Short mmCIF file of N, CA and C and ligand atoms in Angstrom, two decimals:
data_model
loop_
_atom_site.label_atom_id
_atom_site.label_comp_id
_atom_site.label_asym_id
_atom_site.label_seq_id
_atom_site.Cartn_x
_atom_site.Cartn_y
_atom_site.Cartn_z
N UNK A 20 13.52 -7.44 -49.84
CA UNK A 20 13.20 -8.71 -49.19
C UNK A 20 13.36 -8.65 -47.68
N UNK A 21 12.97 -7.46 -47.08
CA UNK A 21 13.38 -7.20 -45.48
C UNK A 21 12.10 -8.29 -44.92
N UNK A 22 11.92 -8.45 -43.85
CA UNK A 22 10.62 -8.87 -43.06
C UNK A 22 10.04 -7.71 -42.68
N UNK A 23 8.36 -8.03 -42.73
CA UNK A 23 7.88 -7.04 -42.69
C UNK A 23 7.74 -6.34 -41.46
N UNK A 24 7.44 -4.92 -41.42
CA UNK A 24 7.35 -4.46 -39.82
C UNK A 24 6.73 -5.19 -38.94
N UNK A 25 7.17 -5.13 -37.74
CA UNK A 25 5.46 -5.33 -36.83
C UNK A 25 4.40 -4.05 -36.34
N UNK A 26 3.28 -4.56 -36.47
CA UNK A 26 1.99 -3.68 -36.12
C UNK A 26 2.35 -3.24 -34.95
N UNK A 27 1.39 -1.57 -34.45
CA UNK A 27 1.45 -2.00 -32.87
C UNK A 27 0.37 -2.88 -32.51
N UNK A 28 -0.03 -3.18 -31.49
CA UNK A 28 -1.17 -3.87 -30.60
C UNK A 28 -1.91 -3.11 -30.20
N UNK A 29 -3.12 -3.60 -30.06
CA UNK A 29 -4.31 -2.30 -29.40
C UNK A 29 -4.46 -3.49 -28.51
N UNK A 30 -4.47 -2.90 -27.26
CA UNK A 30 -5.00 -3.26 -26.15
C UNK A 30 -6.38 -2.89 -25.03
N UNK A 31 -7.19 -3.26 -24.41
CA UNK A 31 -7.97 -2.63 -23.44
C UNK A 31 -8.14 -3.31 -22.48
N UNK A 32 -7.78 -2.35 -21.67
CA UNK A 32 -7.95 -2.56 -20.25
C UNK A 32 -8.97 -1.46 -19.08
N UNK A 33 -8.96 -2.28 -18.22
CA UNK A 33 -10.41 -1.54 -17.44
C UNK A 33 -10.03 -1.57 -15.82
N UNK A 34 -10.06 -0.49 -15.32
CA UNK A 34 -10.18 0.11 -14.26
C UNK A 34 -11.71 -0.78 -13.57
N UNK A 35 -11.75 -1.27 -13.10
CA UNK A 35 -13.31 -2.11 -12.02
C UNK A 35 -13.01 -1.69 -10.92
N UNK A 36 -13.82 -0.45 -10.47
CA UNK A 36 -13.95 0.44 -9.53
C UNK A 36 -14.87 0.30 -8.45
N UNK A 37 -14.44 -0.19 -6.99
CA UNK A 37 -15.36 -0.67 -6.21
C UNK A 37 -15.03 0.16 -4.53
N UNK A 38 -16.27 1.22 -4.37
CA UNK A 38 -15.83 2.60 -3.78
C UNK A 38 -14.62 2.88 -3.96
N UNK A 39 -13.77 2.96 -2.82
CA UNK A 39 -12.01 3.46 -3.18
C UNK A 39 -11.52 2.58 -3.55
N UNK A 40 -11.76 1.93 -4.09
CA UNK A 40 -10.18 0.19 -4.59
C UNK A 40 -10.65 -0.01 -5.97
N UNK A 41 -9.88 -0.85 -6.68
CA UNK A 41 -10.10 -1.35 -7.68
C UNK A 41 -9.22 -2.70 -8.11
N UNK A 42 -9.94 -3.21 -8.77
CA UNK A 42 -9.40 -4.37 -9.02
C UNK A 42 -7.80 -5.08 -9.79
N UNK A 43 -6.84 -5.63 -9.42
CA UNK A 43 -5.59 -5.84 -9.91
C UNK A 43 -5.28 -7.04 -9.85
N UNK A 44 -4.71 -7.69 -11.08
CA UNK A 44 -4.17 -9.08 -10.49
C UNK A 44 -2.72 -9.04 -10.82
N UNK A 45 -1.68 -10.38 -10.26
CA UNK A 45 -0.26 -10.34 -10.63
C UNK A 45 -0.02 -10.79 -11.65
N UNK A 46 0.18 -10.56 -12.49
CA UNK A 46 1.03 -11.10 -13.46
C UNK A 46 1.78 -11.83 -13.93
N UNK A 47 1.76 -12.94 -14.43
CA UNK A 47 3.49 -13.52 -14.79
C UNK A 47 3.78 -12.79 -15.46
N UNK A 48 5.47 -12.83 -15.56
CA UNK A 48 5.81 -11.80 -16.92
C UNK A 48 6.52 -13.92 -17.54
N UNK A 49 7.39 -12.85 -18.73
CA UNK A 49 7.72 -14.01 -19.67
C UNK A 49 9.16 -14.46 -18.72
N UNK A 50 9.50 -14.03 -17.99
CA UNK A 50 10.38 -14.76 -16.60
C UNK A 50 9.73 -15.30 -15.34
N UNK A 51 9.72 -16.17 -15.44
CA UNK A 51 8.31 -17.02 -14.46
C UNK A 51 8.79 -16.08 -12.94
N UNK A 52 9.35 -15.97 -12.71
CA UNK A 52 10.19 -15.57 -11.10
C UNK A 52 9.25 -14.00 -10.66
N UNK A 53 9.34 -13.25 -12.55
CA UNK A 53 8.90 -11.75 -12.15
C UNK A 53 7.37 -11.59 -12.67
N UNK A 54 6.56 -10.66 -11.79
CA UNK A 54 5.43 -10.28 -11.94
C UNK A 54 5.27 -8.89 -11.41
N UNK A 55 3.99 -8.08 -12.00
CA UNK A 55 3.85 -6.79 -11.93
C UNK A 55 1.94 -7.00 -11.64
N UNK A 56 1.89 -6.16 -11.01
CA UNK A 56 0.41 -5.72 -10.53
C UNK A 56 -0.39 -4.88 -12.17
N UNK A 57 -1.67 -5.60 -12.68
CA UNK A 57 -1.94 -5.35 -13.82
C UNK A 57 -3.75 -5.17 -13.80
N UNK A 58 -4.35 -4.32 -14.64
CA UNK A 58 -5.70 -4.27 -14.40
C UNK A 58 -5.57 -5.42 -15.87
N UNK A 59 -7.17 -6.04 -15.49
CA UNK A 59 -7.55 -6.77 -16.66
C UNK A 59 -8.01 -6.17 -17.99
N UNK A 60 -7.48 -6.73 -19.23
CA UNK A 60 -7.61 -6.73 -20.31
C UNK A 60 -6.89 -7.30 -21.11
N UNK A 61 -6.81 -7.37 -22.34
CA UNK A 61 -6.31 -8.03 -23.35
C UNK A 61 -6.62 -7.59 -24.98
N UNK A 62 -6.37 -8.39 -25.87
CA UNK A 62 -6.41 -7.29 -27.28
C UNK A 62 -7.92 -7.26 -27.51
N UNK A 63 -7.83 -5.78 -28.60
CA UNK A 63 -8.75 -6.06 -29.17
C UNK A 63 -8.93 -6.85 -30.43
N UNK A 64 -10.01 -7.66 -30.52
CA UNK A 64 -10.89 -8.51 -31.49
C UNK A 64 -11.32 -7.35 -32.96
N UNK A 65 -10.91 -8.07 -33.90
CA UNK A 65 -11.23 -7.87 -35.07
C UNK A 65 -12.84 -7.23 -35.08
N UNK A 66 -13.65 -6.02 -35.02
CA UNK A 66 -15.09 -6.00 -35.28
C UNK A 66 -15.41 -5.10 -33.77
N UNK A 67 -14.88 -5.34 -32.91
CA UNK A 67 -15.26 -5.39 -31.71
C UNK A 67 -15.08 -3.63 -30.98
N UNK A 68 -16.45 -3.12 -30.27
CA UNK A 68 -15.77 -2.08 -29.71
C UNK A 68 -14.84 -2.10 -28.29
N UNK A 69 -14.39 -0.90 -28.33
CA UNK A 69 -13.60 -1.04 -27.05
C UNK A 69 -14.90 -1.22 -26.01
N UNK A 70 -15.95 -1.05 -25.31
CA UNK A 70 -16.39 -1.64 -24.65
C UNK A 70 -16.81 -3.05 -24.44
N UNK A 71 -17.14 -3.60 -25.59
CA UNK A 71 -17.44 -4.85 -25.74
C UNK A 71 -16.20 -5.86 -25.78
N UNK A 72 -14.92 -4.88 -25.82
CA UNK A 72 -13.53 -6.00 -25.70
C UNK A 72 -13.69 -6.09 -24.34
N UNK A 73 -14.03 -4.66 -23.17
CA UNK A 73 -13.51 -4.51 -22.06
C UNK A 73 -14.49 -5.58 -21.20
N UNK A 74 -15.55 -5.72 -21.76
CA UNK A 74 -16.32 -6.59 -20.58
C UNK A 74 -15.95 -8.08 -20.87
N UNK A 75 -15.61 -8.51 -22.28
CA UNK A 75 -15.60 -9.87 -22.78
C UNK A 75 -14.03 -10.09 -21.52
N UNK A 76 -12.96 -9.12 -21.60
CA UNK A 76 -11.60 -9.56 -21.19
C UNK A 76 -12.08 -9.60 -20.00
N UNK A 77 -13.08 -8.44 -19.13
CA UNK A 77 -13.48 -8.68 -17.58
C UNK A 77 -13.72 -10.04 -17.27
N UNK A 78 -14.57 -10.25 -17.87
CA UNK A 78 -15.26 -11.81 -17.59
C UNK A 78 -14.26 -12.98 -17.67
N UNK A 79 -13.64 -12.72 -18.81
CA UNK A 79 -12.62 -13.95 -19.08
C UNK A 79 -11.84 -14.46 -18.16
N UNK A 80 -11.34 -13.00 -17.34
CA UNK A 80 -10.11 -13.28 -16.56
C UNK A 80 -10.67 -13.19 -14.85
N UNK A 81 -11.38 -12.91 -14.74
CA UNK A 81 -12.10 -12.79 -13.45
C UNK A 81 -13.19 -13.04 -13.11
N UNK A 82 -14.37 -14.16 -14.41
CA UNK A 82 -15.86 -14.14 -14.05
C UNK A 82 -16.68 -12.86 -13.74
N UNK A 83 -16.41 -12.00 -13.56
CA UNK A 83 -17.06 -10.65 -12.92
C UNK A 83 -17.90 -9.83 -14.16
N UNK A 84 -19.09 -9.72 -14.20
CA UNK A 84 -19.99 -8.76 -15.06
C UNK A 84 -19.90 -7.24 -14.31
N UNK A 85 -19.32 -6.54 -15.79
CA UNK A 85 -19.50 -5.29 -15.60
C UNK A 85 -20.41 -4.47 -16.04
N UNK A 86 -20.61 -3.26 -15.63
CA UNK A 86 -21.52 -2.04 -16.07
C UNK A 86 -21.03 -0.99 -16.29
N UNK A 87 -21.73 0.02 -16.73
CA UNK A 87 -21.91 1.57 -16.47
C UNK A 87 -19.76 1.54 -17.07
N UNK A 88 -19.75 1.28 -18.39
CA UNK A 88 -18.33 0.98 -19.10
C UNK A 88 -18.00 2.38 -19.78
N UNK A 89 -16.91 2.92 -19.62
CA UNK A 89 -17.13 4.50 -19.86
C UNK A 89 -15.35 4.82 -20.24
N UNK A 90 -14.90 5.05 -21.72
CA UNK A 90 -13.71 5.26 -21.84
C UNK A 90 -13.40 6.54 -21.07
N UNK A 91 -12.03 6.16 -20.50
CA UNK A 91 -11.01 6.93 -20.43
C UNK A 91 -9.99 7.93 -20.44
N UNK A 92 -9.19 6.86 -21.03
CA UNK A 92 -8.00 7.54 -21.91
C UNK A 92 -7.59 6.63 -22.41
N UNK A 93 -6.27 7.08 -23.55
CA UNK A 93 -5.49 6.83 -23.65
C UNK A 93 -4.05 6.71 -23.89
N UNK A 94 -3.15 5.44 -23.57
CA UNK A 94 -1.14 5.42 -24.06
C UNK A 94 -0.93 4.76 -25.06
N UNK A 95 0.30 5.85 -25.59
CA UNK A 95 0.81 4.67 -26.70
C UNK A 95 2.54 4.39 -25.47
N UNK A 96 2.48 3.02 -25.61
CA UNK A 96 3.64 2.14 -24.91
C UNK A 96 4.65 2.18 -25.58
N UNK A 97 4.99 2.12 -25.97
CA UNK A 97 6.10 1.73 -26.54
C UNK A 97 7.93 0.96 -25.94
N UNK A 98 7.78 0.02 -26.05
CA UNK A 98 9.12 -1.02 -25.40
C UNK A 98 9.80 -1.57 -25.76
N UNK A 99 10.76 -0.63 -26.78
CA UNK A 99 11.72 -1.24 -28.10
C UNK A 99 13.23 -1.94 -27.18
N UNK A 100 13.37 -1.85 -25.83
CA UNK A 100 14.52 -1.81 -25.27
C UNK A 100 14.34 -3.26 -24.67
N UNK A 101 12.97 -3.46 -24.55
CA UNK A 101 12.59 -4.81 -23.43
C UNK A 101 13.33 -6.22 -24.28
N UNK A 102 13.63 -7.34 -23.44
CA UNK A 102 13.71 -8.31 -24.21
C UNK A 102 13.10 -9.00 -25.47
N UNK A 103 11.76 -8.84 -24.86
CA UNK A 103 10.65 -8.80 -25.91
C UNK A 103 10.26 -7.35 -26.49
N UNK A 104 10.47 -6.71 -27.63
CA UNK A 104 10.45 -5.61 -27.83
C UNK A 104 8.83 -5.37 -27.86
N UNK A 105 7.94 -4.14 -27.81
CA UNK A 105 6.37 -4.15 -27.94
C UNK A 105 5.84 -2.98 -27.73
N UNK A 106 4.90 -2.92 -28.97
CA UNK A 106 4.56 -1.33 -29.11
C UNK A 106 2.98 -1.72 -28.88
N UNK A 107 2.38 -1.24 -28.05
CA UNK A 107 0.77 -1.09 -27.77
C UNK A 107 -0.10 0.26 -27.54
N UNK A 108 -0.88 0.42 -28.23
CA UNK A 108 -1.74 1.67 -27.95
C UNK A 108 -2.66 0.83 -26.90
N UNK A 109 -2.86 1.96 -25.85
CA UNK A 109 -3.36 0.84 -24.94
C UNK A 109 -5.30 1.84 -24.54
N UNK A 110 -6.14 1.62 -24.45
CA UNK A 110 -7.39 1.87 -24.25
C UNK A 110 -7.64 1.72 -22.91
N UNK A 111 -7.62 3.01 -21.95
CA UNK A 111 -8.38 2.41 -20.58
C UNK A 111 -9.64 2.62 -20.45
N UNK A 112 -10.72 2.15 -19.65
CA UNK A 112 -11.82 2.06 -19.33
C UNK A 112 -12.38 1.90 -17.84
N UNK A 113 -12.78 2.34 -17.46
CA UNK A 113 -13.66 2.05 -15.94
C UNK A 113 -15.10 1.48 -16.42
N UNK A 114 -15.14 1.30 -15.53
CA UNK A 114 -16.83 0.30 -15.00
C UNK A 114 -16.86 -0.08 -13.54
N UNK A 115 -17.96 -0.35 -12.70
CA UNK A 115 -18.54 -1.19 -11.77
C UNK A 115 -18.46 -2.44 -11.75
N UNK A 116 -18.86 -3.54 -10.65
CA UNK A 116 -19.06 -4.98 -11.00
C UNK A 116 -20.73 -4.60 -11.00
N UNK A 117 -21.42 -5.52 -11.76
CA UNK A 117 -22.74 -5.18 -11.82
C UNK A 117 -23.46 -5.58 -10.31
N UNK A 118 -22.29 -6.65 -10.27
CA UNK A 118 -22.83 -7.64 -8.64
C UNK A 118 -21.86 -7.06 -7.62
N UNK A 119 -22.24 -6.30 -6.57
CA UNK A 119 -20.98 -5.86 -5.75
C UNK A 119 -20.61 -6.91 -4.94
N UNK A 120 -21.42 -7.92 -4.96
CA UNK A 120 -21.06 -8.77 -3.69
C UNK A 120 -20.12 -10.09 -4.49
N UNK A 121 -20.56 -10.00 -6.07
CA UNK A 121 -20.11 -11.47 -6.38
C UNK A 121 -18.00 -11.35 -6.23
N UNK A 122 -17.32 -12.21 -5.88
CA UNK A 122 -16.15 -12.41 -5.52
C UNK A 122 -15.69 -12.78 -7.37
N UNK A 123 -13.87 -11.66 -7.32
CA UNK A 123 -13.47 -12.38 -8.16
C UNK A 123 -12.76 -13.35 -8.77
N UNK A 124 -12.65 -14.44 -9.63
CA UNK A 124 -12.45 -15.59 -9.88
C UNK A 124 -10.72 -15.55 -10.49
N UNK A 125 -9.95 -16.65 -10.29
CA UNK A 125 -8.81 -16.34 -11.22
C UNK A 125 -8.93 -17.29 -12.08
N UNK A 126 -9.61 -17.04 -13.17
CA UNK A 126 -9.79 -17.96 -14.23
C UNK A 126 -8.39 -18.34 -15.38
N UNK A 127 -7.85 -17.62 -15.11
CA UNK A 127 -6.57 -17.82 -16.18
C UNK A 127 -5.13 -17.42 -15.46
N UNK A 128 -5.00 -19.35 -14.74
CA UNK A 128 -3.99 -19.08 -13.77
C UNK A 128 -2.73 -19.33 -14.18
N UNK A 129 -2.95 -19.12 -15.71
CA UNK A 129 -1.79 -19.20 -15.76
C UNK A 129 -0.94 -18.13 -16.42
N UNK A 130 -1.55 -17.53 -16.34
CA UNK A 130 -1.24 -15.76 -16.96
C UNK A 130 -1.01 -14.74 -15.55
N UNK A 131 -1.70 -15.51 -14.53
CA UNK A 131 -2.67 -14.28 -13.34
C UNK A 131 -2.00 -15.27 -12.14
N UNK A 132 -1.35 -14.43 -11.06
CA UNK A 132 -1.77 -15.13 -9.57
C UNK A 132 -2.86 -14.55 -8.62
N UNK A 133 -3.88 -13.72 -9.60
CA UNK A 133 -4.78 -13.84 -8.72
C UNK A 133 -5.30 -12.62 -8.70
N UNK A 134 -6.64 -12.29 -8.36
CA UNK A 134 -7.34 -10.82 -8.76
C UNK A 134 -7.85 -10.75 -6.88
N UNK A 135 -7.58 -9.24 -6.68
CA UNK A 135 -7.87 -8.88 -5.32
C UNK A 135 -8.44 -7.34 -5.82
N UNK A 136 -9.25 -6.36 -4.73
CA UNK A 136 -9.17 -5.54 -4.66
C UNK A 136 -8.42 -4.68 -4.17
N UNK A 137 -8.16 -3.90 -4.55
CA UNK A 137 -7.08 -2.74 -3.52
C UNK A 137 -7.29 -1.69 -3.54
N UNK A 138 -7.23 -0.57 -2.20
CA UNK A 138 -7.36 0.38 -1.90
C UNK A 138 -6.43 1.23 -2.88
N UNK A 139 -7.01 2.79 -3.38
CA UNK A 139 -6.79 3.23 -4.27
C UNK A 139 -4.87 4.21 -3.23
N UNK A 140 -5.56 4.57 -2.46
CA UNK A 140 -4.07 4.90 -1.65
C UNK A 140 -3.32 4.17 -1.12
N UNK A 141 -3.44 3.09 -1.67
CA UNK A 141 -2.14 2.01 -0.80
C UNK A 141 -2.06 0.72 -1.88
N UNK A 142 -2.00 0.90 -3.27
CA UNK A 142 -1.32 0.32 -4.24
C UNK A 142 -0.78 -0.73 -4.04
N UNK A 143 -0.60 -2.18 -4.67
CA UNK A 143 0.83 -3.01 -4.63
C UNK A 143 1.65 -2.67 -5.54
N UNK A 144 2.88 -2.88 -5.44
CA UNK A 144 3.94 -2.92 -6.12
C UNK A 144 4.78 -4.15 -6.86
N UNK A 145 5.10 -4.13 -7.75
CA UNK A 145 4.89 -3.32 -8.53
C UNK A 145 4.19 -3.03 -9.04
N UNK A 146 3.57 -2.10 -10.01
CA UNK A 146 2.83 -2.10 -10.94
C UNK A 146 3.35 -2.41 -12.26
N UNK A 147 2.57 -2.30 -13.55
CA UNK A 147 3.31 -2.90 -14.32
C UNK A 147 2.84 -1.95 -15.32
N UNK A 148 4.09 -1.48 -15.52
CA UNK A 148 4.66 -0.17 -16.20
C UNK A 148 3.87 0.70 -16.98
N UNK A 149 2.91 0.34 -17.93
CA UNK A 149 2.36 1.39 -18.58
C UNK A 149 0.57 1.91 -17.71
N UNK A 150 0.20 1.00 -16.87
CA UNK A 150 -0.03 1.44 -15.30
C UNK A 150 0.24 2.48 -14.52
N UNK A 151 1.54 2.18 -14.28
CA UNK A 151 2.11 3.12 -13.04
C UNK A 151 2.51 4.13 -14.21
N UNK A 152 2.75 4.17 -15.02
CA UNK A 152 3.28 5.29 -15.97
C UNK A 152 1.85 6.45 -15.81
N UNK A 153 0.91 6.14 -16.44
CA UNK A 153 -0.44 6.31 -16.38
C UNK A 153 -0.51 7.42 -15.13
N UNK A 154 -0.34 6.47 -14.07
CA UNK A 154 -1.09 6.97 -12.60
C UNK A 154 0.58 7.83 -12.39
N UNK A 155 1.31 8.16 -12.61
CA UNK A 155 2.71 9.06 -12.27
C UNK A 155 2.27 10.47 -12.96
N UNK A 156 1.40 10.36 -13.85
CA UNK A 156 1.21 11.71 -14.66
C UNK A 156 -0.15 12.18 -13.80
N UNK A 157 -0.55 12.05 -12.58
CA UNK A 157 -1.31 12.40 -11.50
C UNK A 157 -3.21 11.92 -12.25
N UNK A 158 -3.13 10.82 -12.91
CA UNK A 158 -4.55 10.23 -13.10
C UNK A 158 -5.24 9.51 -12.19
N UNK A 159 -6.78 10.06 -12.16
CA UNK A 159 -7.26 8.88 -11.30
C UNK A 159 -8.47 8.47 -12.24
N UNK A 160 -8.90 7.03 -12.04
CA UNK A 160 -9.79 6.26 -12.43
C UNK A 160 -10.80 6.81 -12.10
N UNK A 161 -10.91 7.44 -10.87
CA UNK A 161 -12.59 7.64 -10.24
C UNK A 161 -12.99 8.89 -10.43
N UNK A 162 -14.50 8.85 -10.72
CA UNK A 162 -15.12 10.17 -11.07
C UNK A 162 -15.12 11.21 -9.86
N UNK A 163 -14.84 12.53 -10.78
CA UNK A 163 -14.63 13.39 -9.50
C UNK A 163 -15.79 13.61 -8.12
N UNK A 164 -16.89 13.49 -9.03
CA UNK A 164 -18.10 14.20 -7.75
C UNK A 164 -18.51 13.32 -6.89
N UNK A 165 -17.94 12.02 -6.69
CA UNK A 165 -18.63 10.81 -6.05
C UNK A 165 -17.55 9.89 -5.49
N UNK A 166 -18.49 8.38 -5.37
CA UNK A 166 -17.08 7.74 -4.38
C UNK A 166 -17.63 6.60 -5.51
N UNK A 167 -17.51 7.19 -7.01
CA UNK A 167 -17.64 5.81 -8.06
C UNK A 167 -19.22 5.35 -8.03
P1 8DG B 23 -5.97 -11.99 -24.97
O1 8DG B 23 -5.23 -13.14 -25.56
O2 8DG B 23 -6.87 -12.37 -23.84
O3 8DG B 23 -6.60 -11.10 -25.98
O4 8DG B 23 -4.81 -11.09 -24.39
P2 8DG B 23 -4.19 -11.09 -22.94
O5 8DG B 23 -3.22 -12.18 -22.80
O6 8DG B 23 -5.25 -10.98 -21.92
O7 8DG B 23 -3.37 -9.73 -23.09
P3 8DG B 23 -2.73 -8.82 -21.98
O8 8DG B 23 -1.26 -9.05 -22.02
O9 8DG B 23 -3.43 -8.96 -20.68
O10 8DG B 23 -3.08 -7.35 -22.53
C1 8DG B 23 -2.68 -6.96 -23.81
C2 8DG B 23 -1.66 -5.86 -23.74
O11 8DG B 23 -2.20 -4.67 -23.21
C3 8DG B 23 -0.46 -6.14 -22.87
O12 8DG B 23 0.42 -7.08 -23.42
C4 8DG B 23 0.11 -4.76 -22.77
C5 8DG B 23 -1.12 -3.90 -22.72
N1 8DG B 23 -1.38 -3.42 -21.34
C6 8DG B 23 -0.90 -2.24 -20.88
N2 8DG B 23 -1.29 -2.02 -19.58
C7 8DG B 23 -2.01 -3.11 -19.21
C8 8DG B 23 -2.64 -3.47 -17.98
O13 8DG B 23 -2.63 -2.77 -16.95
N3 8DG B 23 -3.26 -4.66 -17.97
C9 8DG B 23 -3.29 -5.48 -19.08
N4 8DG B 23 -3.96 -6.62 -18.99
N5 8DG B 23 -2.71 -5.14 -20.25
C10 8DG B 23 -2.06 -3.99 -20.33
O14 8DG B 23 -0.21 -1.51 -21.57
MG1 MG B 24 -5.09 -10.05 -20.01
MG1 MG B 25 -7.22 -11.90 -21.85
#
């Protein structure tokens, strides 16, 4: 009569690569005070591929249509120590904005303080952990032969 395990979470998230920067917003965490620098995404949907999660979460959280959507890699997270304990296999992805000029939106302000671009050598801080974990093992988002 134990309770049953919990699942992990599949997550995807997407790298939106615009020449050297890419797109990040802040975060609330579940302590209103703390936030971490996070690319957009969210779970995946029952049916759904990882590309078709990655553009639905683009849009959701930033209005922004993407393109040219091209997996990754991927982490398994794992955060049995955190307050909130949470295990996620996490899916990254890059893409373009289809519109380079259109600006992005913070549609879900209450999750987000806000989506900016940022230069790929001059990061904010924090990042938020399975992120910066990611980019510590010397990864980059952008394709080698070009400027994206
Ligand atoms: P949804 O209800 O829209 O489906 O989910 P969400 O509220 O947008 O979920 P999320 O927290 O943004 O993303 C789901 C999980 O993905 C998150 O709890 C942990 C994992 N995740 C990482 N790295 C990143 C990242 O850089 N950005 C985002 N958004 N999620 C990440 O491990
Ligand atoms: Mg999200
Ligand atoms: Mg979401």
């Amino acid at each position: 009569n134990r309770a049953p395990m919990p699942l992990p979470g599949v997550g995807v998230v997407t790298f939106v690569l615009k020449d050297k920067s890419l797109l990040l917003g802040k975060r609330h965490s579940t302590n209103a005070c703390d936030f971490a620098f996070g690319l957009p995404g969210g779970h995946l949907e029952f049916g759904e591929s990882f590309e078709e999660c990655g553009v639905r979460e683009v849009k959701e959280e930033t209005g922004l249509d993407i393109e040219n959507v091209e997996f990754l890699t991927v982490t398994n997270n794992v955060f049995l120590d955190d307050p909130k304990p949470s295990h996620y296999v996490v899916i990254f992805l890059r893409a373009v904005p289809s519109d380079s000029t259109q600006a992005p939106q913070n549609l879900e302000p209450e999750k987000c303080g806000g989506w900016e671009w940022y230069d790929w050598d001059h990061l904010p801080e924090p990042l938020f952990q399975p992120l910066k974990t990611l980019i510590q093992t010397g990864f980059s988002p952008f394709p080698t032969n070009s400027n994206v």
